[in-house]
């Protein structure tokens, strides 16, 4: 999906550098995949310090839902969440988990602060359209950053952050 997205994006605008983050264990595999895909302007980073440096200079990020979205928001980088799994797993998860959103920021705010492109919406064309709308609209990026900062600030308090997040999630999941 990301290869097709990058090809589409590069056909429209080739000014961006696309950086993939992978653990040290998967770095060679991802590097080989990128070479085999003949993508230009793509690099891979596995070192955490390099990842943080790249993130601090980024104008946008595409991520799967998880702790990386917290890192992205703490770096004040607007983003989207993409995730696609096979239909059977998705069906089972939908039966077991009754949440409206996949990303922690969206769950906490009970609204889509960070766009989520899941399952059928996780396709190259939709990813490109959403990313392009953010790139072309600085106010949209600024609004997301401010909303994420507000959520992060709400999570900060005298009690432990895990306790605070657990209470917020519990409140919004009921």
mmCIF file of C-alpha atoms in Angstrom:
data_model
loop_
_atom_site.group_PDB
_atom_site.id
_atom_site.type_symbol
_atom_site.label_atom_id
_atom_site.label_comp_id
_atom_site.label_asym_id
_atom_site.label_seq_id
_atom_site.Cartn_x
_atom_site.Cartn_y
_atom_site.Cartn_z
ATOM 1 C CA UNK A 1 0.000 0.000 0.000
ATOM 2 C CA UNK A 2 2.745 2.468 0.951
ATOM 3 C CA UNK A 3 4.744 1.694 -2.188
ATOM 4 C CA UNK A 4 1.718 2.517 -4.339
ATOM 5 C CA UNK A 5 1.062 5.629 -2.234
ATOM 6 C CA UNK A 6 4.671 6.830 -2.695
ATOM 7 C CA UNK A 7 4.541 6.177 -6.438
ATOM 8 C CA UNK A 8 1.308 8.171 -6.663
ATOM 9 C CA UNK A 9 2.721 10.981 -4.517
ATOM 10 C CA UNK A 10 5.955 11.096 -6.502
ATOM 11 C CA UNK A 11 4.031 11.300 -9.757
ATOM 12 C CA UNK A 12 2.356 14.444 -8.396
ATOM 13 C CA UNK A 13 5.246 15.952 -6.432
ATOM 14 C CA UNK A 14 8.766 14.558 -6.148
ATOM 15 C CA UNK A 15 10.089 17.075 -3.611
ATOM 16 C CA UNK A 16 9.650 14.933 -0.496
ATOM 17 C CA UNK A 17 11.957 12.480 1.205
ATOM 18 C CA UNK A 18 10.116 9.428 2.556
ATOM 19 C CA UNK A 19 11.723 7.930 5.640
ATOM 20 C CA UNK A 20 10.716 4.523 6.949
ATOM 21 C CA UNK A 21 11.456 3.541 10.504
ATOM 22 C CA UNK A 22 12.188 -0.097 11.225
ATOM 23 C CA UNK A 23 13.702 -1.963 14.127
ATOM 24 C CA UNK A 24 17.281 -3.123 13.680
ATOM 25 C CA UNK A 25 15.944 -6.666 13.146
ATOM 26 C CA UNK A 26 13.839 -5.602 10.141
ATOM 27 C CA UNK A 27 16.098 -2.897 8.700
ATOM 28 C CA UNK A 28 17.718 -5.162 6.094
ATOM 29 C CA UNK A 29 14.362 -6.620 5.057
ATOM 30 C CA UNK A 30 12.791 -3.167 4.601
ATOM 31 C CA UNK A 31 15.897 -1.886 2.797
ATOM 32 C CA UNK A 32 15.756 -4.792 0.377
ATOM 33 C CA UNK A 33 12.033 -4.236 -0.168
ATOM 34 C CA UNK A 34 12.621 -0.549 -0.964
ATOM 35 C CA UNK A 35 15.450 -1.417 -3.384
ATOM 36 C CA UNK A 36 13.273 -4.039 -5.093
ATOM 37 C CA UNK A 37 10.460 -1.493 -5.403
ATOM 38 C CA UNK A 38 12.751 1.003 -7.212
ATOM 39 C CA UNK A 39 11.420 3.901 -5.169
ATOM 40 C CA UNK A 40 13.311 7.167 -5.229
ATOM 41 C CA UNK A 41 13.719 9.583 -2.311
ATOM 42 C CA UNK A 42 13.267 6.829 0.261
ATOM 43 C CA UNK A 43 15.459 6.061 3.224
ATOM 44 C CA UNK A 44 15.298 3.838 6.264
ATOM 45 C CA UNK A 45 16.239 4.622 9.842
ATOM 46 C CA UNK A 46 16.475 2.174 12.703
ATOM 47 C CA UNK A 47 18.412 4.150 15.312
ATOM 48 C CA UNK A 48 16.091 5.818 17.860
ATOM 49 C CA UNK A 49 18.155 9.019 18.019
ATOM 50 C CA UNK A 50 18.154 9.347 14.240
ATOM 51 C CA UNK A 51 14.399 8.662 14.206
ATOM 52 C CA UNK A 52 13.821 11.462 16.723
ATOM 53 C CA UNK A 53 16.021 13.836 14.705
ATOM 54 C CA UNK A 54 14.182 13.026 11.475
ATOM 55 C CA UNK A 55 10.829 13.380 13.214
ATOM 56 C CA UNK A 56 11.808 16.813 14.540
ATOM 57 C CA UNK A 57 12.387 17.942 10.941
ATOM 58 C CA UNK A 58 9.310 16.289 9.460
ATOM 59 C CA UNK A 59 6.282 18.142 8.169
ATOM 60 C CA UNK A 60 3.980 15.120 8.185
ATOM 61 C CA UNK A 61 3.896 11.486 9.287
ATOM 62 C CA UNK A 62 2.002 8.356 8.357
ATOM 63 C CA UNK A 63 1.904 5.802 11.144
ATOM 64 C CA UNK A 64 0.180 2.757 12.429
ATOM 65 C CA UNK A 65 -1.705 3.258 15.638
ATOM 66 C CA UNK A 66 0.367 2.758 18.758
ATOM 67 C CA UNK A 67 3.061 4.414 20.785
ATOM 68 C CA UNK A 68 4.606 5.929 17.668
ATOM 69 C CA UNK A 69 1.569 8.220 17.421
ATOM 70 C CA UNK A 70 2.468 9.568 20.885
ATOM 71 C CA UNK A 71 6.026 10.263 19.723
ATOM 72 C CA UNK A 72 4.735 11.960 16.584
ATOM 73 C CA UNK A 73 2.362 14.175 18.557
ATOM 74 C CA UNK A 74 5.048 15.045 21.113
ATOM 75 C CA UNK A 75 7.212 16.185 18.184
ATOM 76 C CA UNK A 76 4.346 18.448 16.982
ATOM 77 C CA UNK A 77 4.133 16.651 13.647
ATOM 78 C CA UNK A 78 0.689 16.270 12.069
ATOM 79 C CA UNK A 79 -0.146 12.741 10.994
ATOM 80 C CA UNK A 80 -2.620 10.137 9.883
ATOM 81 C CA UNK A 81 -3.072 6.583 11.079
ATOM 82 C CA UNK A 82 -3.232 3.721 8.598
ATOM 83 C CA UNK A 83 -3.933 0.093 9.376
ATOM 84 C CA UNK A 84 -5.168 -2.857 7.408
ATOM 85 C CA UNK A 85 -5.567 -6.455 8.502
ATOM 86 C CA UNK A 86 -7.134 -9.492 6.921
ATOM 87 C CA UNK A 87 -10.916 -9.578 6.956
ATOM 88 C CA UNK A 88 -11.252 -12.470 9.407
ATOM 89 C CA UNK A 89 -9.041 -10.831 12.038
ATOM 90 C CA UNK A 90 -10.825 -7.511 11.563
ATOM 91 C CA UNK A 91 -14.212 -9.195 11.940
ATOM 92 C CA UNK A 92 -13.156 -10.932 15.166
ATOM 93 C CA UNK A 93 -11.692 -7.750 16.620
ATOM 94 C CA UNK A 94 -14.845 -5.791 15.775
ATOM 95 C CA UNK A 95 -16.875 -8.399 17.675
ATOM 96 C CA UNK A 96 -14.627 -8.252 20.733
ATOM 97 C CA UNK A 97 -13.704 -4.573 20.935
ATOM 98 C CA UNK A 98 -16.359 -1.911 21.000
ATOM 99 C CA UNK A 99 -14.392 1.275 20.379
ATOM 100 C CA UNK A 100 -15.075 3.817 17.719
ATOM 101 C CA UNK A 101 -11.436 4.682 17.063
ATOM 102 C CA UNK A 102 -8.092 2.896 16.914
ATOM 103 C CA UNK A 103 -5.767 5.731 17.941
ATOM 104 C CA UNK A 104 -5.356 6.725 21.592
ATOM 105 C CA UNK A 105 -5.785 10.455 20.850
ATOM 106 C CA UNK A 106 -9.067 9.792 19.072
ATOM 107 C CA UNK A 107 -10.280 7.469 21.824
ATOM 108 C CA UNK A 108 -9.482 10.025 24.522
ATOM 109 C CA UNK A 109 -11.137 12.916 22.665
ATOM 110 C CA UNK A 110 -13.996 10.726 21.383
ATOM 111 C CA UNK A 111 -13.500 12.372 18.003
ATOM 112 C CA UNK A 112 -11.202 11.952 15.028
ATOM 113 C CA UNK A 113 -8.374 14.337 15.914
ATOM 114 C CA UNK A 114 -5.993 12.253 13.812
ATOM 115 C CA UNK A 115 -7.547 10.821 10.632
ATOM 116 C CA UNK A 116 -7.735 7.041 10.668
ATOM 117 C CA UNK A 117 -7.613 5.211 7.361
ATOM 118 C CA UNK A 118 -8.527 1.676 8.324
ATOM 119 C CA UNK A 119 -9.352 -1.376 6.257
ATOM 120 C CA UNK A 120 -10.960 -0.332 2.930
ATOM 121 C CA UNK A 121 -10.001 3.330 3.489
ATOM 122 C CA UNK A 122 -6.372 2.232 3.809
ATOM 123 C CA UNK A 123 -5.549 2.442 0.125
ATOM 124 C CA UNK A 124 -3.006 4.495 -1.859
ATOM 125 C CA UNK A 125 -5.521 6.925 -3.367
ATOM 126 C CA UNK A 126 -7.226 7.800 -0.060
ATOM 127 C CA UNK A 127 -3.906 8.030 1.786
ATOM 128 C CA UNK A 128 -2.607 10.399 -0.897
ATOM 129 C CA UNK A 129 -5.756 12.558 -0.817
ATOM 130 C CA UNK A 130 -5.695 12.946 2.969
ATOM 131 C CA UNK A 131 -1.935 13.612 3.127
ATOM 132 C CA UNK A 132 -2.217 16.085 0.237
ATOM 133 C CA UNK A 133 -5.026 17.950 2.016
ATOM 134 C CA UNK A 134 -2.803 18.356 5.084
ATOM 135 C CA UNK A 135 0.242 19.380 3.054
ATOM 136 C CA UNK A 136 -1.761 22.016 1.179
ATOM 137 C CA UNK A 137 -3.579 23.310 4.265
ATOM 138 C CA UNK A 138 -1.300 24.673 7.029
ATOM 139 C CA UNK A 139 -4.346 25.511 9.169
ATOM 140 C CA UNK A 140 -5.399 21.850 9.156
ATOM 141 C CA UNK A 141 -1.925 20.825 10.328
ATOM 142 C CA UNK A 142 -1.887 23.551 12.985
ATOM 143 C CA UNK A 143 -5.342 22.539 14.263
ATOM 144 C CA UNK A 144 -4.291 18.901 14.658
ATOM 145 C CA UNK A 145 -1.105 19.872 16.498
ATOM 146 C CA UNK A 146 -3.047 22.125 18.886
ATOM 147 C CA UNK A 147 -5.678 19.441 19.541
ATOM 148 C CA UNK A 148 -3.003 16.833 20.222
ATOM 149 C CA UNK A 149 -1.127 19.184 22.563
ATOM 150 C CA UNK A 150 -4.365 19.794 24.448
ATOM 151 C CA UNK A 151 -4.907 16.048 24.876
ATOM 152 C CA UNK A 152 -1.297 15.540 26.009
ATOM 153 C CA UNK A 153 -1.705 18.390 28.516
ATOM 154 C CA UNK A 154 -4.908 16.782 29.833
ATOM 155 C CA UNK A 155 -2.977 13.568 30.438
ATOM 156 C CA UNK A 156 -0.359 15.383 32.542
ATOM 157 C CA UNK A 157 -1.113 15.633 36.230
ATOM 158 C CA UNK A 158 0.168 14.773 39.679
ATOM 159 C CA UNK A 159 -0.835 11.115 39.423
ATOM 160 C CA UNK A 160 1.014 8.706 37.185
ATOM 161 C CA UNK A 161 0.430 9.129 33.490
ATOM 162 C CA UNK A 162 -0.609 5.501 33.098
ATOM 163 C CA UNK A 163 -3.267 5.957 35.793
ATOM 164 C CA UNK A 164 -4.555 9.121 34.125
ATOM 165 C CA UNK A 165 -4.668 7.521 30.658
ATOM 166 C CA UNK A 166 -6.387 4.432 32.096
ATOM 167 C CA UNK A 167 -9.064 6.618 33.712
ATOM 168 C CA UNK A 168 -9.622 8.618 30.525
ATOM 169 C CA UNK A 169 -9.865 5.460 28.432
ATOM 170 C CA UNK A 170 -12.179 3.819 30.963
ATOM 171 C CA UNK A 171 -14.467 6.863 30.882
ATOM 172 C CA UNK A 172 -14.586 6.938 27.080
ATOM 173 C CA UNK A 173 -14.892 3.193 26.570
ATOM 174 C CA UNK A 174 -17.978 2.849 28.789
#
